Amino acid sequence: MFSRPADAALLALAFLLAGCGATVSTKGSVDAPPSVAAEAREARIAEVTQALLALGPSVDPAEAARAARIAVEVPLERAREWQVTDTPLVHNFKVVNGLREKGVCQDFADALEIALSAGRFRSLELHRAIANARNLRLEHATVIVTARGAPMESGLVLDPWRTGQGRLWIGRVTEDPDYQWESRAAVRAWHAEWKARAKAGT
């Protein structure tokens, strides 16, 4: 994909500036026929529905199905809108260099949170989460869904960025092989404290 060391260095720099970190495939995808793509999408929605229902007996089945459809379809729509046709790293490079306007992890997380919030779910609760905020790895943002009132750590990660092209990755927070998640509020509080201490010289 990149024939010179300088190309790889530019990609690494763009990835850092875009602020999304993941272990992702560098292979592009091949478009499936519409009927196959639709069938696969419905199967994925059913899979996500079951994962949401597994969050607890208080989760309403109709809400789980509706949330799953939003979680699968909205990122795919945004990916088409933002012309996300490459792997995550390559698309980040394009965003950083002005070749695309949106499509980094923060954009996908924002879009998904807005769409899910509009659903006004009673049995589900949304959490914004950040990984790698306190270490030297690349920061990553996502949406986590829990049963209403349950802690974020018990939730399901909905990550439309890491697989590429708006395809949803799901997994339980405590079983995520790539990230250790913190609430966005906790990360922001930590950043504020760090800045205050730096300013005070302590």
mmCIF file of N, CA and C in Angstrom, residues 24 29 76 79 84 86-88 108 159-168:
data_model
loop_
_atom_site.group_PDB
_atom_site.id
_atom_site.type_symbol
_atom_site.label_atom_id
_atom_site.label_comp_id
_atom_site.label_asym_id
_atom_site.label_seq_id
_atom_site.Cartn_x
_atom_site.Cartn_y
_atom_site.Cartn_z
ATOM 1 N N VAL A 24 -6.515 -3.089 13.391
ATOM 2 C CA VAL A 24 -7.443 -3.258 12.280
ATOM 3 C C VAL A 24 -6.761 -3.933 11.110
ATOM 4 N N SER A 29 -12.313 -3.936 1.588
ATOM 5 C CA SER A 29 -13.447 -4.857 1.463
ATOM 6 C C SER A 29 -13.948 -4.856 0.037
ATOM 7 N N LEU A 76 -23.268 2.850 8.837
ATOM 8 C CA LEU A 76 -23.122 2.563 7.409
ATOM 9 C C LEU A 76 -23.571 3.755 6.563
ATOM 10 N N ALA A 79 -20.917 6.402 6.858
ATOM 11 C CA ALA A 79 -19.739 6.023 6.082
ATOM 12 C C ALA A 79 -19.935 6.357 4.604
ATOM 13 N N VAL A 84 -16.274 7.032 3.274
ATOM 14 C CA VAL A 84 -15.304 6.169 3.952
ATOM 15 C C VAL A 84 -15.216 4.873 3.152
ATOM 16 N N ASP A 86 -11.966 3.365 2.606
ATOM 17 C CA ASP A 86 -10.680 2.749 2.908
ATOM 18 C C ASP A 86 -10.699 2.120 4.297
ATOM 19 N N THR A 87 -9.586 1.527 4.661
ATOM 20 C CA THR A 87 -9.418 1.035 6.019
ATOM 21 C C THR A 87 -9.361 2.230 6.978
ATOM 22 N N PRO A 88 -9.584 2.012 8.282
ATOM 23 C CA PRO A 88 -9.596 3.132 9.230
ATOM 24 C C PRO A 88 -8.340 3.994 9.196
ATOM 25 N N PHE A 108 -17.747 8.989 14.267
ATOM 26 C CA PHE A 108 -18.671 7.855 14.313
ATOM 27 C C PHE A 108 -19.347 7.754 15.680
ATOM 28 N N ASP A 159 -18.852 -0.068 18.476
ATOM 29 C CA ASP A 159 -17.733 0.651 17.864
ATOM 30 C C ASP A 159 -17.813 0.561 16.341
ATOM 31 N N PRO A 160 -18.292 1.630 15.686
ATOM 32 C CA PRO A 160 -18.426 1.597 14.225
ATOM 33 C C PRO A 160 -17.133 1.910 13.480
ATOM 34 N N TRP A 161 -16.079 2.247 14.194
ATOM 35 C CA TRP A 161 -14.853 2.694 13.531
ATOM 36 C C TRP A 161 -13.838 1.586 13.322
ATOM 37 N N ARG A 162 -13.639 0.729 14.323
ATOM 38 C CA ARG A 162 -12.446 -0.125 14.302
ATOM 39 C C ARG A 162 -12.441 -1.152 13.176
ATOM 40 N N THR A 163 -13.592 -1.644 12.753
ATOM 41 C CA THR A 163 -13.626 -2.630 11.676
ATOM 42 C C THR A 163 -13.481 -1.977 10.306
ATOM 43 N N GLY A 164 -13.898 -0.716 10.209
ATOM 44 C CA GLY A 164 -13.762 0.022 8.963
ATOM 45 C C GLY A 164 -15.066 0.186 8.210
ATOM 46 N N GLN A 165 -15.213 1.319 7.547
ATOM 47 C CA GLN A 165 -16.326 1.603 6.642
ATOM 48 C C GLN A 165 -17.688 1.546 7.328
ATOM 49 N N GLY A 166 -17.718 1.874 8.616
ATOM 50 C CA GLY A 166 -18.974 1.944 9.339
ATOM 51 C C GLY A 166 -19.539 0.612 9.781
ATOM 52 N N ARG A 167 -18.777 -0.455 9.620
ATOM 53 C CA ARG A 167 -19.245 -1.786 10.026
ATOM 54 C C ARG A 167 -19.075 -1.930 11.535
ATOM 55 N N LEU A 168 -20.142 -2.271 12.208
ATOM 56 C CA LEU A 168 -20.171 -2.245 13.669
ATOM 57 C C LEU A 168 -19.401 -3.399 14.291
#
